[in-house]
mmCIF file of C-alpha atoms in Angstrom:
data_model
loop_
_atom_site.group_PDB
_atom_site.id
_atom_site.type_symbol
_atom_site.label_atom_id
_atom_site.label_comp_id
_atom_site.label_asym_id
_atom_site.label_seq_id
_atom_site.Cartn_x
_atom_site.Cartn_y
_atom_site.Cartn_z
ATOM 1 C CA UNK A 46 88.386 105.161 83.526
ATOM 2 C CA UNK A 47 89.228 102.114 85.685
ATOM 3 C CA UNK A 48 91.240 102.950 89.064
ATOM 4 C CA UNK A 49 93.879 100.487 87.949
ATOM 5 C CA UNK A 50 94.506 102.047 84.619
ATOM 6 C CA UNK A 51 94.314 105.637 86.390
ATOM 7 C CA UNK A 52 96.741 104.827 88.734
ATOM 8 C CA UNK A 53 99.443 103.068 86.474
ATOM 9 C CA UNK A 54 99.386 106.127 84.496
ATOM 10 C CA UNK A 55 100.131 107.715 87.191
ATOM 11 C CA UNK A 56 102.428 105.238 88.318
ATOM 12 C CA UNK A 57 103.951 105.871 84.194
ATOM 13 C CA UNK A 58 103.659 109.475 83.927
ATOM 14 C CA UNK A 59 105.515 110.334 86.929
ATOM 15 C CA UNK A 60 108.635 107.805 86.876
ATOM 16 C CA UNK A 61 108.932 108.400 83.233
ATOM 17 C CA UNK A 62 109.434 112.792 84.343
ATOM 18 C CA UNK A 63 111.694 111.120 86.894
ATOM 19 C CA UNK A 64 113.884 109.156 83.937
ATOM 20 C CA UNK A 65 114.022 112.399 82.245
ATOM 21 C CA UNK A 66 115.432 114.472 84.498
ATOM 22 C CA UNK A 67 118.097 111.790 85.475
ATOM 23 C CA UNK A 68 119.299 111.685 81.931
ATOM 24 C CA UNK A 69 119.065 115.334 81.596
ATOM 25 C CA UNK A 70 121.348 115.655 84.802
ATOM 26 C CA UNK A 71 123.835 113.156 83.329
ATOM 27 C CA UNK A 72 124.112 115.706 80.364
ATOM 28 C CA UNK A 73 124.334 118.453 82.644
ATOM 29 C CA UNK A 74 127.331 117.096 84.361
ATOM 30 C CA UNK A 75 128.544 115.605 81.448
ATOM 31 C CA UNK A 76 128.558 119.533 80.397
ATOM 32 C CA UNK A 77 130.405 120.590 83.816
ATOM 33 C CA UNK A 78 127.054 121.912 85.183
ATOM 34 C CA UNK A 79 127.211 120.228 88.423
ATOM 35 C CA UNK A 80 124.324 122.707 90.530
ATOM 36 C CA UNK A 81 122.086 122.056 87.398
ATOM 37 C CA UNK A 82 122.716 117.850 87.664
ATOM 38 C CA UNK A 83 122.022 118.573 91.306
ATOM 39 C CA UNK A 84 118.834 119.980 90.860
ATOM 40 C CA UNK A 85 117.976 118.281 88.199
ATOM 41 C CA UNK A 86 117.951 114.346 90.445
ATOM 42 C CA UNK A 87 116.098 116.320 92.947
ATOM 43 C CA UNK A 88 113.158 117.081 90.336
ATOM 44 C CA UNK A 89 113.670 113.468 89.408
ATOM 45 C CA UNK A 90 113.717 112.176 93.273
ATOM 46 C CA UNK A 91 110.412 113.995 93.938
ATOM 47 C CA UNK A 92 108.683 112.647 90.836
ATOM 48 C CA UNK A 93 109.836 109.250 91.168
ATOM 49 C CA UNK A 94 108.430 109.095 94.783
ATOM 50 C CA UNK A 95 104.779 110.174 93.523
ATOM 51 C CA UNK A 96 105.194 107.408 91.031
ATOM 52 C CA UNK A 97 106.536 104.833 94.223
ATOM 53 C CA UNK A 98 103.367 106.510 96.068
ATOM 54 C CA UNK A 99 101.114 105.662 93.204
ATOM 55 C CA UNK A 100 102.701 102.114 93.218
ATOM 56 C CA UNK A 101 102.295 101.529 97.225
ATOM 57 C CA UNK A 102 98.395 103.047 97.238
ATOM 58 C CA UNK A 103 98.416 99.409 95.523
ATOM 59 C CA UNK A 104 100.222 97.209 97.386
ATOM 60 C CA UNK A 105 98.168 98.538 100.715
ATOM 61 C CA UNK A 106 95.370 97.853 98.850
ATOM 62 C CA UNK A 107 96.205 94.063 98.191
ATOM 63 C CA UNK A 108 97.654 93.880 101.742
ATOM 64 C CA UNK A 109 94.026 95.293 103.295
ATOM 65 C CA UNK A 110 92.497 92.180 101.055
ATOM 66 C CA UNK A 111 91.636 93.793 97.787
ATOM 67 C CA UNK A 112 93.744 92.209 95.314
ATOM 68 C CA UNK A 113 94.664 93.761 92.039
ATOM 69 C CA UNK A 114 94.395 92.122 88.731
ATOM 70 C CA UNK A 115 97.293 91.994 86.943
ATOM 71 C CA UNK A 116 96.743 93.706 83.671
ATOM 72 C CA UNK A 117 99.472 94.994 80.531
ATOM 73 C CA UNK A 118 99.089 98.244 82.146
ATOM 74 C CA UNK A 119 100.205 97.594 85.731
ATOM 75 C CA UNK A 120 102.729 95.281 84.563
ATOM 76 C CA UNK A 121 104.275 98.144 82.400
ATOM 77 C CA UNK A 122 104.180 100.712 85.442
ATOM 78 C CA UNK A 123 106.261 98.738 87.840
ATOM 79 C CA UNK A 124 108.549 97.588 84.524
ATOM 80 C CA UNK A 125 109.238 101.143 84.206
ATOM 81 C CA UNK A 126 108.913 102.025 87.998
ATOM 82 C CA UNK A 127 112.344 99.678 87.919
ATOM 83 C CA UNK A 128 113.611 100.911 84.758
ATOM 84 C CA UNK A 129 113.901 104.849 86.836
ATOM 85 C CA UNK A 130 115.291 103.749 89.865
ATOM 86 C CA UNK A 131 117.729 101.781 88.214
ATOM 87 C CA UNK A 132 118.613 104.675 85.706
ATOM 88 C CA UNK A 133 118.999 106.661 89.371
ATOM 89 C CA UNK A 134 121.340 104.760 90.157
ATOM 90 C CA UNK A 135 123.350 104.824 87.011
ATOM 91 C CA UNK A 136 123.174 108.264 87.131
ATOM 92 C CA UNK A 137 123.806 108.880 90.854
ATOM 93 C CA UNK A 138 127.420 107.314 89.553
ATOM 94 C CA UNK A 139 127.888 108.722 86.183
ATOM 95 C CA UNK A 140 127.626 112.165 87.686
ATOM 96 C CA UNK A 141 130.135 111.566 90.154
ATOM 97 C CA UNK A 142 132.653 110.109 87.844
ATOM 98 C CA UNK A 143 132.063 113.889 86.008
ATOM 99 C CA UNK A 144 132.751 115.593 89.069
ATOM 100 C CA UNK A 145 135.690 113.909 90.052
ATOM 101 C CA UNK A 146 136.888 113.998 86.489
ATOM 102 C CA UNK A 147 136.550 117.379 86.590
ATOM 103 C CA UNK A 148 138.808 118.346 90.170
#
């Protein structure tokens, strides 16, 4: 398999387990379950940053003078790379609206 297809699978795989667990803490808090929404953005934090990992072994790369090609796949990684952290965000302030509509 081709490192750059490796790597935006990676780059896939991990940020789309990171979107999961943000949605699944909205629903958690949504539900009152504030510990569980808690844990549940740290699983996604810690995914999401082997997916930003994945994403920066690139960018070094370029930077040190070996440029990447720009393929479907790599172009889809960093679409949803942005698609989680904005969906973190989102989240981030959909779970404090529960908690303060629950006080």
């Amino acid at each position: 398999m081709d490192e750059l297809v490796r790597i935006s699978f990676q780059i896939i795989a991990a940020v789309g387990g990171a979107r999961s667990s943000y949605v699944e803490a909205v629903d958690a808090a949504k539900k009152g379950d504030f510990d569980r929404a808690d844990e549940l953005m740290k699983k996604g934090e810690e995914s999401f940053l082997a997916g930003h990992d994945a994403h920066t072994s690139l960018i070094q790369r370029e930077a040190g003078g070996d440029p990447v090609n720009m393929t479907l796949m790599i172009t889809h990684a960093e679409d949803q790379l942005m698609a989680a952290e904005t969906f973190k965000i989102v989240a981030t302030e959909l779970i404090d609206v529960y908690r303060r509509l629950a006080q």
